[in-house]
XYZ file of C-alpha atoms in Angstrom:
694
model
C 240.278 79.815 0.303
C 238.543 80.691 3.679
C 234.866 79.639 4.745
C 233.481 83.291 3.743
C 235.386 83.471 0.664
C 233.766 80.659 -0.506
C 230.308 82.015 0.574
C 230.947 84.892 -1.128
C 232.139 83.238 -4.669
C 229.140 80.913 -4.280
C 226.746 83.311 -3.666
C 227.600 85.938 -6.946
C 227.122 82.892 -9.188
C 223.700 82.084 -7.558
C 222.972 86.040 -8.750
C 218.928 86.597 -8.801
C 218.213 83.815 -6.407
C 220.647 84.696 -3.418
C 217.394 86.104 -1.384
C 216.543 82.082 -1.053
C 220.061 80.314 -0.268
C 219.872 79.250 3.505
C 223.198 80.021 5.417
C 223.341 76.318 6.819
C 222.566 74.296 3.844
C 225.000 76.428 1.737
C 228.025 75.578 4.677
C 227.152 72.173 4.670
C 227.682 72.315 0.880
C 230.790 74.517 0.655
C 232.168 72.091 3.404
C 231.099 69.179 0.811
C 233.094 70.744 -1.798
C 236.415 71.497 0.530
C 236.256 75.548 -0.170
C 237.703 74.366 -3.646
C 237.086 77.478 -5.951
C 236.382 75.920 -9.236
C 234.046 72.836 -7.443
C 231.997 76.133 -5.585
C 231.662 78.281 -8.640
C 230.398 75.172 -10.653
C 227.804 74.231 -8.202
C 226.276 78.158 -7.999
C 226.365 77.836 -11.940
C 224.747 74.408 -11.669
C 222.204 75.490 -9.248
C 220.922 78.358 -11.051
C 220.755 77.078 -14.515
C 218.586 74.091 -13.510
C 216.627 75.247 -10.926
C 218.026 72.693 -8.551
C 217.894 73.678 -4.366
C 221.166 74.162 -2.869
C 219.836 70.328 -0.329
C 219.260 68.512 -3.555
C 222.517 69.369 -5.218
C 224.508 68.639 -1.284
C 222.993 65.275 -1.742
C 223.076 64.492 -5.408
C 227.379 64.641 -4.571
C 226.648 61.585 -2.168
C 224.873 59.713 -5.006
C 225.227 58.233 -8.507
C 225.103 61.292 -9.641
C 227.965 63.443 -8.479
C 230.284 63.226 -11.235
C 227.274 64.552 -14.245
C 227.063 67.520 -11.556
C 230.644 67.804 -11.091
C 231.638 66.809 -14.664
C 229.711 69.449 -16.253
C 231.278 72.936 -17.618
C 231.169 76.649 -16.326
C 229.825 78.859 -18.767
C 232.275 81.869 -17.733
C 232.895 84.218 -20.693
C 236.083 85.128 -19.399
C 237.688 81.787 -20.113
C 238.407 80.719 -23.453
C 236.730 78.145 -25.408
C 240.061 75.328 -25.379
C 239.850 75.896 -21.654
C 239.170 72.969 -19.363
C 236.314 74.420 -16.951
C 234.604 71.612 -14.950
C 236.110 69.844 -11.294
C 235.833 66.055 -12.954
C 237.075 67.205 -16.291
C 240.354 68.892 -14.722
C 241.457 65.968 -12.893
C 240.541 63.241 -15.171
C 243.366 65.126 -17.192
C 245.897 64.799 -14.150
C 245.174 61.776 -13.697
C 245.338 60.974 -17.327
C 248.607 62.342 -17.206
C 249.534 60.656 -14.004
C 249.050 57.451 -15.512
C 251.320 57.866 -18.016
C 254.040 59.457 -16.769
C 254.100 57.630 -13.129
C 252.184 54.823 -13.184
C 253.396 54.787 -8.999
C 251.827 57.815 -8.458
C 248.127 56.915 -9.639
C 248.080 53.496 -7.830
C 249.458 55.329 -4.492
C 246.478 57.896 -5.522
C 244.184 54.697 -6.181
C 245.293 53.109 -2.801
C 244.720 56.621 -1.188
C 241.090 56.369 -2.210
C 239.525 53.208 -0.939
C 240.557 54.951 2.780
C 239.687 57.248 5.040
C 240.445 60.681 3.041
C 241.896 62.216 6.180
C 245.077 61.189 8.019
C 246.736 58.732 6.262
C 249.411 57.628 7.926
C 252.892 57.730 6.274
C 253.935 54.566 7.645
C 250.835 52.573 5.857
C 251.993 53.230 2.600
C 254.179 50.591 2.023
C 254.047 50.811 -1.902
C 257.290 50.893 -4.047
C 258.409 54.679 -4.770
C 256.153 55.938 -2.370
C 258.127 59.072 -1.333
C 258.576 60.164 -5.463
C 254.787 59.424 -5.936
C 253.672 61.314 -3.096
C 255.457 63.893 -4.404
C 253.601 64.369 -7.691
C 250.367 64.264 -6.273
C 251.692 67.435 -3.681
C 252.616 69.125 -6.521
C 249.110 68.252 -8.664
C 247.240 69.273 -5.618
C 245.188 66.156 -5.290
C 247.295 65.020 -1.899
C 248.435 67.522 0.911
C 250.618 66.458 3.742
C 249.999 66.732 7.328
C 251.882 66.833 10.265
C 255.564 67.220 8.981
C 254.797 64.814 5.993
C 253.580 62.009 8.800
C 250.407 61.758 7.677
C 248.631 63.032 4.059
C 245.111 63.817 3.281
C 242.769 64.039 -0.343
C 240.180 66.775 -0.416
C 236.469 64.858 -0.644
C 235.870 65.644 -4.317
C 239.214 64.407 -5.189
C 238.362 60.759 -3.593
C 235.231 60.719 -5.040
C 236.223 61.409 -8.324
C 239.102 58.504 -8.260
C 236.572 56.239 -6.896
C 234.276 57.052 -9.909
C 237.545 57.052 -12.175
C 238.168 53.592 -10.611
C 234.308 51.969 -10.676
C 233.961 53.127 -14.267
C 237.686 51.330 -14.943
C 236.358 48.144 -13.471
C 239.359 48.316 -11.201
C 237.862 49.884 -7.361
C 237.791 46.269 -6.386
C 240.945 45.565 -6.878
C 242.122 48.863 -4.730
C 239.616 48.003 -1.919
C 241.250 44.657 -1.617
C 244.923 46.435 -1.905
C 244.083 48.580 1.110
C 242.532 45.884 3.039
C 245.627 44.345 2.590
C 247.558 47.290 4.431
C 245.504 48.230 7.207
C 245.229 44.457 8.090
C 249.357 43.354 7.928
C 249.738 46.945 9.842
C 246.726 46.523 12.641
C 248.542 45.171 16.022
C 247.582 41.201 17.053
C 248.140 41.897 20.517
C 246.984 44.809 22.131
C 247.975 47.113 24.913
C 248.205 50.812 26.547
C 251.028 50.753 23.772
C 249.099 49.829 20.523
C 246.401 52.117 21.321
C 247.994 55.307 19.153
C 248.506 52.860 16.796
C 244.905 51.519 16.780
C 243.226 55.070 16.823
C 245.456 56.092 14.024
C 243.888 53.247 11.882
C 239.978 53.142 13.741
C 238.892 55.732 10.573
C 240.401 53.416 8.417
C 239.305 50.157 9.817
C 235.587 52.002 9.596
C 235.854 52.594 6.043
C 237.203 49.212 4.573
C 234.707 47.160 6.966
C 232.107 48.946 4.950
C 233.169 47.444 1.202
C 232.160 44.233 0.086
C 234.771 41.530 -0.740
C 235.175 38.430 -2.748
C 238.280 36.871 -3.428
C 238.986 34.337 -0.219
C 242.407 36.405 0.779
C 240.609 39.686 1.046
C 237.693 38.000 3.014
C 240.282 36.730 5.309
C 242.303 39.929 5.728
C 238.548 41.381 6.788
C 238.049 38.660 8.954
C 241.041 39.295 10.772
C 240.719 43.036 11.064
C 237.095 42.667 12.122
C 239.096 40.549 15.107
C 241.299 43.032 16.043
C 239.426 46.272 15.931
C 236.996 44.788 18.264
C 239.354 43.785 20.529
C 240.415 47.389 20.216
C 236.623 48.871 21.009
C 236.547 46.666 23.724
C 239.468 48.562 25.430
C 237.120 51.699 24.002
C 233.804 50.295 26.100
C 232.276 50.246 22.768
C 230.769 46.595 23.260
C 227.992 46.929 20.612
C 230.618 47.897 17.785
C 232.939 44.792 18.751
C 230.426 42.644 19.257
C 229.378 43.228 15.762
C 232.830 43.227 14.266
C 233.328 39.229 16.483
C 230.284 38.098 14.701
C 231.403 39.542 11.244
C 234.812 37.690 11.846
C 233.802 34.212 13.441
C 231.047 34.046 10.612
C 234.181 33.959 7.831
C 236.708 32.132 9.484
C 233.889 29.587 10.064
C 233.196 29.260 6.360
C 237.194 29.722 5.247
C 239.270 27.740 7.875
C 240.024 24.855 9.695
C 238.509 23.675 13.144
C 241.755 23.791 14.572
C 242.862 27.010 12.898
C 244.176 29.573 16.089
C 242.207 32.391 13.897
C 239.248 31.028 14.694
C 240.328 30.315 18.009
C 240.621 34.271 18.624
C 237.878 35.203 16.866
C 235.739 32.695 19.047
C 237.458 34.026 22.393
C 236.649 37.891 20.957
C 232.864 36.666 20.731
C 232.754 35.136 23.487
C 234.474 37.571 25.880
C 231.820 40.028 24.362
C 228.726 37.470 25.013
C 229.747 37.786 27.909
C 230.251 41.423 28.606
C 226.735 41.783 27.268
C 225.278 39.354 29.447
C 221.673 40.062 30.677
C 221.000 36.700 32.165
C 221.895 33.409 33.750
C 221.005 31.727 30.040
C 223.204 34.352 28.416
C 225.962 33.757 31.082
C 225.856 30.127 30.024
C 225.823 30.733 26.716
C 229.161 32.724 27.040
C 231.000 30.212 28.953
C 229.913 27.281 26.143
C 231.556 29.899 23.624
C 234.659 30.154 25.681
C 235.341 26.930 26.676
C 234.394 26.573 22.961
C 237.846 28.612 22.030
C 239.469 26.826 24.960
C 239.428 23.576 23.347
C 240.542 24.489 19.671
C 242.941 26.656 21.352
C 246.860 25.571 21.138
C 248.536 24.896 24.574
C 250.357 27.373 25.410
C 248.846 30.463 23.457
C 247.792 33.662 23.324
C 244.386 32.119 22.613
C 244.294 29.792 25.345
C 245.928 32.079 28.193
C 243.468 34.710 27.797
C 239.902 32.507 26.814
C 241.256 30.669 30.256
C 241.199 34.357 31.938
C 237.684 35.608 30.690
C 236.088 32.347 31.726
C 238.223 32.502 35.120
C 236.056 36.009 35.242
C 232.519 34.485 34.157
C 233.084 31.572 36.684
C 233.467 33.683 39.841
C 230.402 35.507 38.741
C 228.193 32.649 38.652
C 229.864 31.580 42.015
C 231.706 28.257 40.678
C 234.792 28.086 43.243
C 236.399 25.508 41.932
C 236.546 26.418 38.064
C 237.047 29.864 38.976
C 240.144 28.869 40.336
C 241.654 26.150 38.088
C 241.297 28.464 34.689
C 242.786 31.513 37.056
C 245.519 29.679 37.610
C 245.751 27.524 34.008
C 245.440 31.340 32.772
C 248.928 32.614 34.400
C 250.481 29.471 34.695
C 250.075 29.637 30.191
C 251.622 33.269 29.780
C 254.461 31.880 32.596
C 254.998 28.867 30.127
C 255.114 31.276 26.846
C 256.844 34.075 27.811
C 258.537 33.399 31.113
C 258.126 33.984 34.955
C 258.828 37.878 35.265
C 256.598 38.105 31.955
C 254.224 41.576 32.114
C 251.298 39.327 30.838
C 252.154 36.648 33.927
C 252.534 39.009 36.685
C 249.330 40.574 35.719
C 247.405 37.056 35.197
C 249.289 36.560 38.890
C 247.761 39.199 40.304
C 244.156 38.094 39.212
C 244.341 34.474 40.544
C 245.507 35.642 43.818
C 242.850 38.247 43.979
C 240.166 35.154 43.233
C 242.187 33.252 45.782
C 241.731 35.956 48.448
C 238.003 36.749 47.333
C 237.075 32.820 47.405
C 238.917 33.367 50.912
C 241.530 31.434 50.938
C 243.606 35.050 51.958
C 247.115 33.435 52.622
C 247.578 32.134 49.295
C 246.207 35.180 47.494
C 249.135 36.880 49.790
C 251.928 34.540 49.052
C 251.360 35.321 45.248
C 251.183 38.878 45.580
C 254.397 39.111 47.390
C 256.170 37.229 44.658
C 255.074 39.659 41.839
C 256.717 42.487 44.183
C 259.963 40.379 44.123
C 259.435 39.425 40.046
C 258.808 42.679 39.246
C 262.385 44.202 39.113
C 263.027 41.742 36.762
C 260.266 41.703 34.508
C 260.257 43.239 30.720
C 257.412 45.561 31.827
C 257.174 49.447 31.506
C 258.555 51.505 34.455
C 255.104 52.398 34.852
C 253.643 48.897 35.036
C 256.235 47.447 37.593
C 254.835 50.291 39.963
C 250.995 49.912 39.225
C 252.158 45.725 39.658
C 253.862 46.618 42.998
C 251.345 49.484 44.363
C 248.430 46.798 43.587
C 250.289 43.984 45.078
C 251.141 45.778 48.308
C 247.162 47.004 48.201
C 245.948 43.642 48.128
C 248.027 42.084 51.065
C 247.333 44.582 53.285
C 243.449 44.963 52.256
C 243.188 41.520 52.912
C 245.353 41.453 55.997
C 242.471 43.972 57.754
C 244.980 47.243 57.322
C 242.462 50.145 55.834
C 245.022 52.696 56.867
C 247.898 51.585 55.169
C 245.589 50.623 51.797
C 243.694 53.840 51.688
C 247.151 55.283 51.538
C 248.224 52.692 49.010
C 245.209 53.134 46.900
C 245.866 56.717 46.917
C 248.794 56.453 45.385
C 248.335 54.071 42.444
C 245.112 56.684 41.330
C 247.877 59.601 41.322
C 249.619 57.133 39.090
C 246.593 56.001 36.825
C 245.617 59.441 36.492
C 248.435 60.069 34.509
C 248.389 57.014 32.463
C 244.668 55.863 31.788
C 241.169 58.454 30.598
C 239.113 59.530 33.731
C 236.341 56.638 32.750
C 238.748 54.052 32.451
C 238.013 50.563 34.352
C 240.995 51.011 36.405
C 240.552 54.217 37.830
C 236.954 53.279 38.936
C 238.258 49.933 40.457
C 241.092 51.685 42.585
C 238.669 54.726 43.238
C 235.859 52.235 44.414
C 238.675 49.961 46.458
C 239.965 53.513 48.232
C 236.972 54.490 49.100
C 235.677 50.685 50.627
C 239.222 51.465 53.143
C 238.032 54.607 54.225
C 234.863 53.513 54.628
C 236.198 50.622 56.826
C 237.917 53.026 59.054
C 234.566 54.679 60.316
C 234.515 57.862 58.270
C 231.405 57.178 56.706
C 230.664 60.555 55.236
C 233.560 60.231 53.646
C 232.853 57.061 51.854
C 229.566 57.946 51.033
C 230.893 61.304 48.781
C 233.560 59.519 47.589
C 231.367 56.712 46.309
C 228.760 59.266 44.864
C 231.156 61.140 43.165
C 232.532 57.670 41.283
C 228.684 56.352 40.759
C 228.227 59.980 38.701
C 231.553 59.428 36.508
C 230.795 55.869 35.614
C 226.818 56.339 34.390
C 228.294 56.211 30.752
C 230.018 52.688 31.189
C 228.686 49.324 30.740
C 230.682 48.145 33.375
C 227.178 47.595 35.830
C 229.705 45.809 38.442
C 231.402 49.174 39.147
C 228.040 50.998 39.430
C 226.839 47.987 41.346
C 229.523 48.215 43.750
C 229.118 52.570 44.318
C 225.559 51.663 45.225
C 226.373 48.734 47.476
C 229.052 51.090 48.991
C 226.686 53.602 49.330
C 224.126 51.265 51.186
C 226.536 50.368 53.992
C 227.510 53.210 54.681
C 224.355 54.222 55.724
C 223.375 51.052 56.998
C 226.388 51.739 59.695
C 225.380 55.100 60.596
C 221.734 53.342 61.166
C 220.197 55.921 58.164
C 218.419 52.787 57.352
C 215.602 55.164 55.075
C 218.343 56.455 53.141
C 219.887 53.066 52.936
C 216.886 51.483 51.530
C 216.756 53.044 47.917
C 220.212 52.017 47.185
C 219.590 48.765 47.921
C 216.645 48.284 45.966
C 218.606 49.650 42.885
C 221.588 47.163 43.711
C 218.784 44.245 43.489
C 217.436 45.358 39.740
C 220.508 45.437 38.591
C 222.111 41.745 39.886
C 218.492 40.524 38.489
C 219.101 42.448 35.104
C 222.928 40.963 34.510
C 222.866 38.242 36.448
C 219.480 36.986 37.050
C 216.845 35.773 39.131
C 217.836 32.593 40.155
C 222.035 33.578 41.203
C 223.629 33.982 43.944
C 224.865 37.508 44.343
C 220.764 38.279 43.309
C 219.861 36.827 46.803
C 222.499 38.269 48.396
C 221.329 41.505 47.477
C 217.937 40.321 48.879
C 219.241 39.447 52.180
C 220.950 42.854 52.314
C 217.130 44.357 51.480
C 215.503 42.480 54.109
C 217.988 43.205 56.630
C 217.543 46.802 55.954
C 213.547 46.423 56.360
C 214.337 44.096 59.227
C 216.368 47.402 60.780
C 213.619 49.753 59.720
C 210.902 48.489 61.484
C 209.693 46.532 58.264
C 209.472 43.130 59.953
C 206.436 41.801 57.540
C 208.370 42.605 53.982
C 211.715 41.832 55.909
C 209.804 38.178 56.472
C 209.121 37.250 52.810
C 212.121 37.660 51.419
C 213.728 35.739 54.215
C 211.714 32.843 53.494
C 212.324 33.017 49.740
C 215.903 33.558 50.619
C 215.438 30.223 52.922
C 214.103 27.877 49.841
C 217.130 28.899 47.487
C 219.851 28.304 49.858
C 218.610 25.119 51.272
C 218.423 23.774 47.211
C 221.856 25.112 46.420
C 224.101 24.934 49.688
C 222.375 22.931 51.836
C 220.561 23.538 55.319
C 223.897 23.459 57.200
C 225.217 26.146 55.353
C 226.512 29.674 57.487
C 224.737 31.710 55.265
C 221.407 29.715 55.481
C 221.372 28.870 59.050
C 221.984 33.103 58.830
C 218.558 33.797 57.041
C 216.693 31.058 59.316
C 218.079 33.179 62.313
C 216.542 36.695 60.705
C 213.303 34.943 59.708
C 212.940 33.955 63.617
C 213.674 38.247 64.217
C 210.936 39.224 61.936
C 208.468 36.322 63.554
C 209.802 38.092 66.933
C 209.268 41.759 66.097
C 205.717 41.148 65.198
C 204.821 38.801 68.299
C 205.220 35.543 66.317
C 206.635 33.770 68.942
C 206.002 30.296 68.358
C 206.420 30.510 64.208
C 209.777 32.236 66.215
C 210.518 29.393 68.251
C 210.321 27.132 65.363
C 212.671 28.975 63.482
C 215.152 29.208 65.973
C 215.061 25.538 66.524
C 215.441 24.616 62.969
C 218.921 27.002 63.301
C 220.324 25.424 65.836
C 219.445 21.857 64.332
C 221.670 23.051 61.823
C 224.426 24.565 63.749
C 228.072 22.735 63.718
C 229.034 25.276 67.136
C 226.933 26.342 69.797
C 225.937 29.857 68.870
C 224.710 32.005 71.910
C 223.321 34.785 70.668
C 220.958 32.152 68.783
C 219.957 30.759 72.047
C 219.369 34.194 73.700
C 216.413 35.183 70.929
C 215.275 31.452 71.633
C 214.601 32.163 75.451
C 212.927 35.258 74.827
C 210.424 34.134 72.430
C 209.933 31.275 75.360
C 209.518 33.514 77.798
C 207.002 35.172 75.663
C 205.036 31.999 75.466
C 205.323 31.436 79.319
C 207.545 27.685 77.928
C 209.056 27.644 81.225
C 210.481 23.965 81.033
C 212.638 24.455 77.977
C 212.973 28.018 78.849
C 214.908 26.301 82.094
C 216.553 23.238 79.862
C 218.179 26.359 77.133
C 219.145 28.686 79.755
C 220.779 26.181 82.035
C 222.930 24.774 79.332
C 224.638 27.754 78.734
C 224.674 28.829 82.747
C 226.529 25.842 83.126
C 229.192 26.421 80.279
C 232.898 27.663 81.544
C 233.330 29.921 78.718
C 230.548 32.082 78.933
C 229.297 34.052 81.760
C 226.260 36.370 80.820
C 223.763 37.275 82.978
C 220.919 37.409 81.484
C 220.796 33.749 81.138
C 220.775 33.173 84.721
C 217.781 35.760 84.775
C 216.289 33.860 82.248
C 216.539 30.549 84.690
C 215.757 32.304 87.630
C 212.461 33.248 85.571
C 211.934 29.855 84.725
C 212.073 28.282 87.859
C 210.070 30.399 89.834
C 207.005 30.099 87.633
C 207.224 26.267 87.944
C 207.399 26.514 91.523
C 211.121 25.369 91.940
C 211.692 28.043 94.622
C 214.975 26.434 96.280
C 216.706 25.751 92.781
C 215.621 29.476 91.784
C 217.521 30.684 94.988
C 220.626 28.882 94.067
C 220.702 30.225 90.948
C 220.153 33.968 92.181
C 223.178 32.933 94.751
C 224.900 31.899 91.320
C 224.351 35.380 89.506
C 225.224 37.152 92.767
C 228.518 35.875 92.560
C 229.345 36.089 89.151
C 232.088 39.044 88.217
C 230.377 39.845 84.581
C 229.739 43.402 83.166
C 225.802 43.131 82.735
C 224.716 42.623 86.015
C 224.009 46.422 86.501
C 221.981 46.212 83.135
C 219.658 49.582 83.268
C 216.948 46.815 81.923
C 217.574 44.594 84.351
C 219.468 42.566 82.335
C 216.559 41.402 80.275
C 217.852 39.905 76.713
C 216.897 41.882 73.799
C 217.478 40.874 70.062
C 220.912 40.677 68.086
C 220.373 40.743 64.473
C 223.283 38.724 63.549
C 225.641 40.829 61.185
C 225.998 40.418 57.714
C 229.163 39.119 56.314
C 232.003 41.110 55.434
C 231.709 41.452 51.656
C 234.755 42.295 51.023
C 234.673 44.463 47.739
C 230.948 43.384 48.130
C 232.494 40.464 45.311
C 233.291 42.882 42.601
C 236.006 41.056 40.495
C 236.800 43.577 37.769
C 239.884 42.398 34.897
C 241.463 45.514 33.398
C 244.093 45.032 31.881
C 247.803 47.082 32.574
C 250.045 45.339 30.379
C 251.441 47.875 28.059
C 250.660 51.272 30.670
């Protein structure tokens, strides 16, 4: 019956109460009744005769009174006294008849009633005589075939009737357990893109079944298994909170029921640690997640899926906290475990090898990373991966090679090809798409097309607001900020640097390397935009932290010292600037001409002619440096000390120099040069998306 036909029938049963009927409430009730004529007639008559509201009747259908409401006979003068005239009594007779004549069909209906009532896959029904049983149930109009008999559905009220009947017969728990065993047995234990359609089809049934209570050991173990693997699929869908809840439930059951060395416990521990890592909001959260993942690693057999995946997540986590040694150790352990499990050319081996190559390259071992990418390209033709995955692996590896060789133009082309391919494989919001689009935008930026790179990054940022991958958003912000820095638009750069810092503080904690790197980028922005006093406070904090973490001779520590000196110079604090420059020079392992130039500026401003002479002479006497500014500083220092003859000799040497800056319109005077920022490849982004089954 159509929606409008059901409405007319319902209103005809209300008689005088039609004017009080709420159309929205009516349609909601009719939907609950599946527009079944007998159920609609019975509802209208019951509401009229008992004085209940439409909303009260709708609500009662979900409670204990449903059977009472739907079991009441409909008063209809047109029917004889012997006819059955209530929904539940009609089905009760049918169910009794099926039980007596076709018990297999009654069992199947009991099983179906425990699942989600819609789109029940035919493949899920592995009971004896299932084809005959389905035919019987369809003949009684209790189930309906869909999609060419590949799936089935129950009327909403049929499901409620059967559940009430099973509850009354005290067999409901039995059929809940049976339905759970069916779905848990069919659910994939290793989930890639190829398994997504199966997991999608089972998702509504998982939702229903995981809401029931179970009492036997066997059923609780089935529940724990289903929670674990459906939670893994939730991660692929980006449903992290639901996945975390399921992982906690799975781990709690396995801890109670299985021994310490059981691989099922290792799987649940890995999933829980993985989600705690993905949801980490502080350095403490990251430490806790690392402890859980190390626990999963320790109880996993070797080689095993659990060991490989636990090592994989630990490598990613160690990268986030800046532990290079541990990251590379776990990254290598992961792909070597897959290699031992599945062979040299397994898609999982090659996928994890790519992650290890990227980790090597990001930590400065570009040549080793490139060697692994070349090996992936060579192995791809013989891989067990699908043709699409082989293409992804090849493009991705070639892009990695040319990117870390500095060929931005070719890397741009390869990432564009990769994006075009993946648009056919993944949803637009998939982490693959964001990662490849960001890499493409970065190559555009590195070729100097800053406006284009900014537009690309803004588009990615707008489309990734709903994703929980905070690193994607952070990389977008950093990319836009870097484009503005390169175009000297420092006022536009500043808000993006501030947002980047906020995200790092929130997700990694205050005491994290990347948070302090974000501090430094913001300080540089303040310095470039003429706010040296604000920049100075950030550099001071940065120097203290880096001295503790990396030592005084670390290149990043020295850079912060130099920038602190420049901040003082811009404010006219020349004595403080001199101290900062001298401290930085004392830690340098190589002669830094830029630092010496800044020091000479502060010395000249203080009229410290003797040290100015000494530092200028050091540069002038070097054969590898011929900058005229140092000769002019030396001449000034000599003249101010009354060393006229030496000053004349210095002038003669200056005139004999073949340097490009002799015609400097500023008279060859030294100017401050802010040290360039580190080449922050990919802005530290290390995303580990899976491509196994694409």
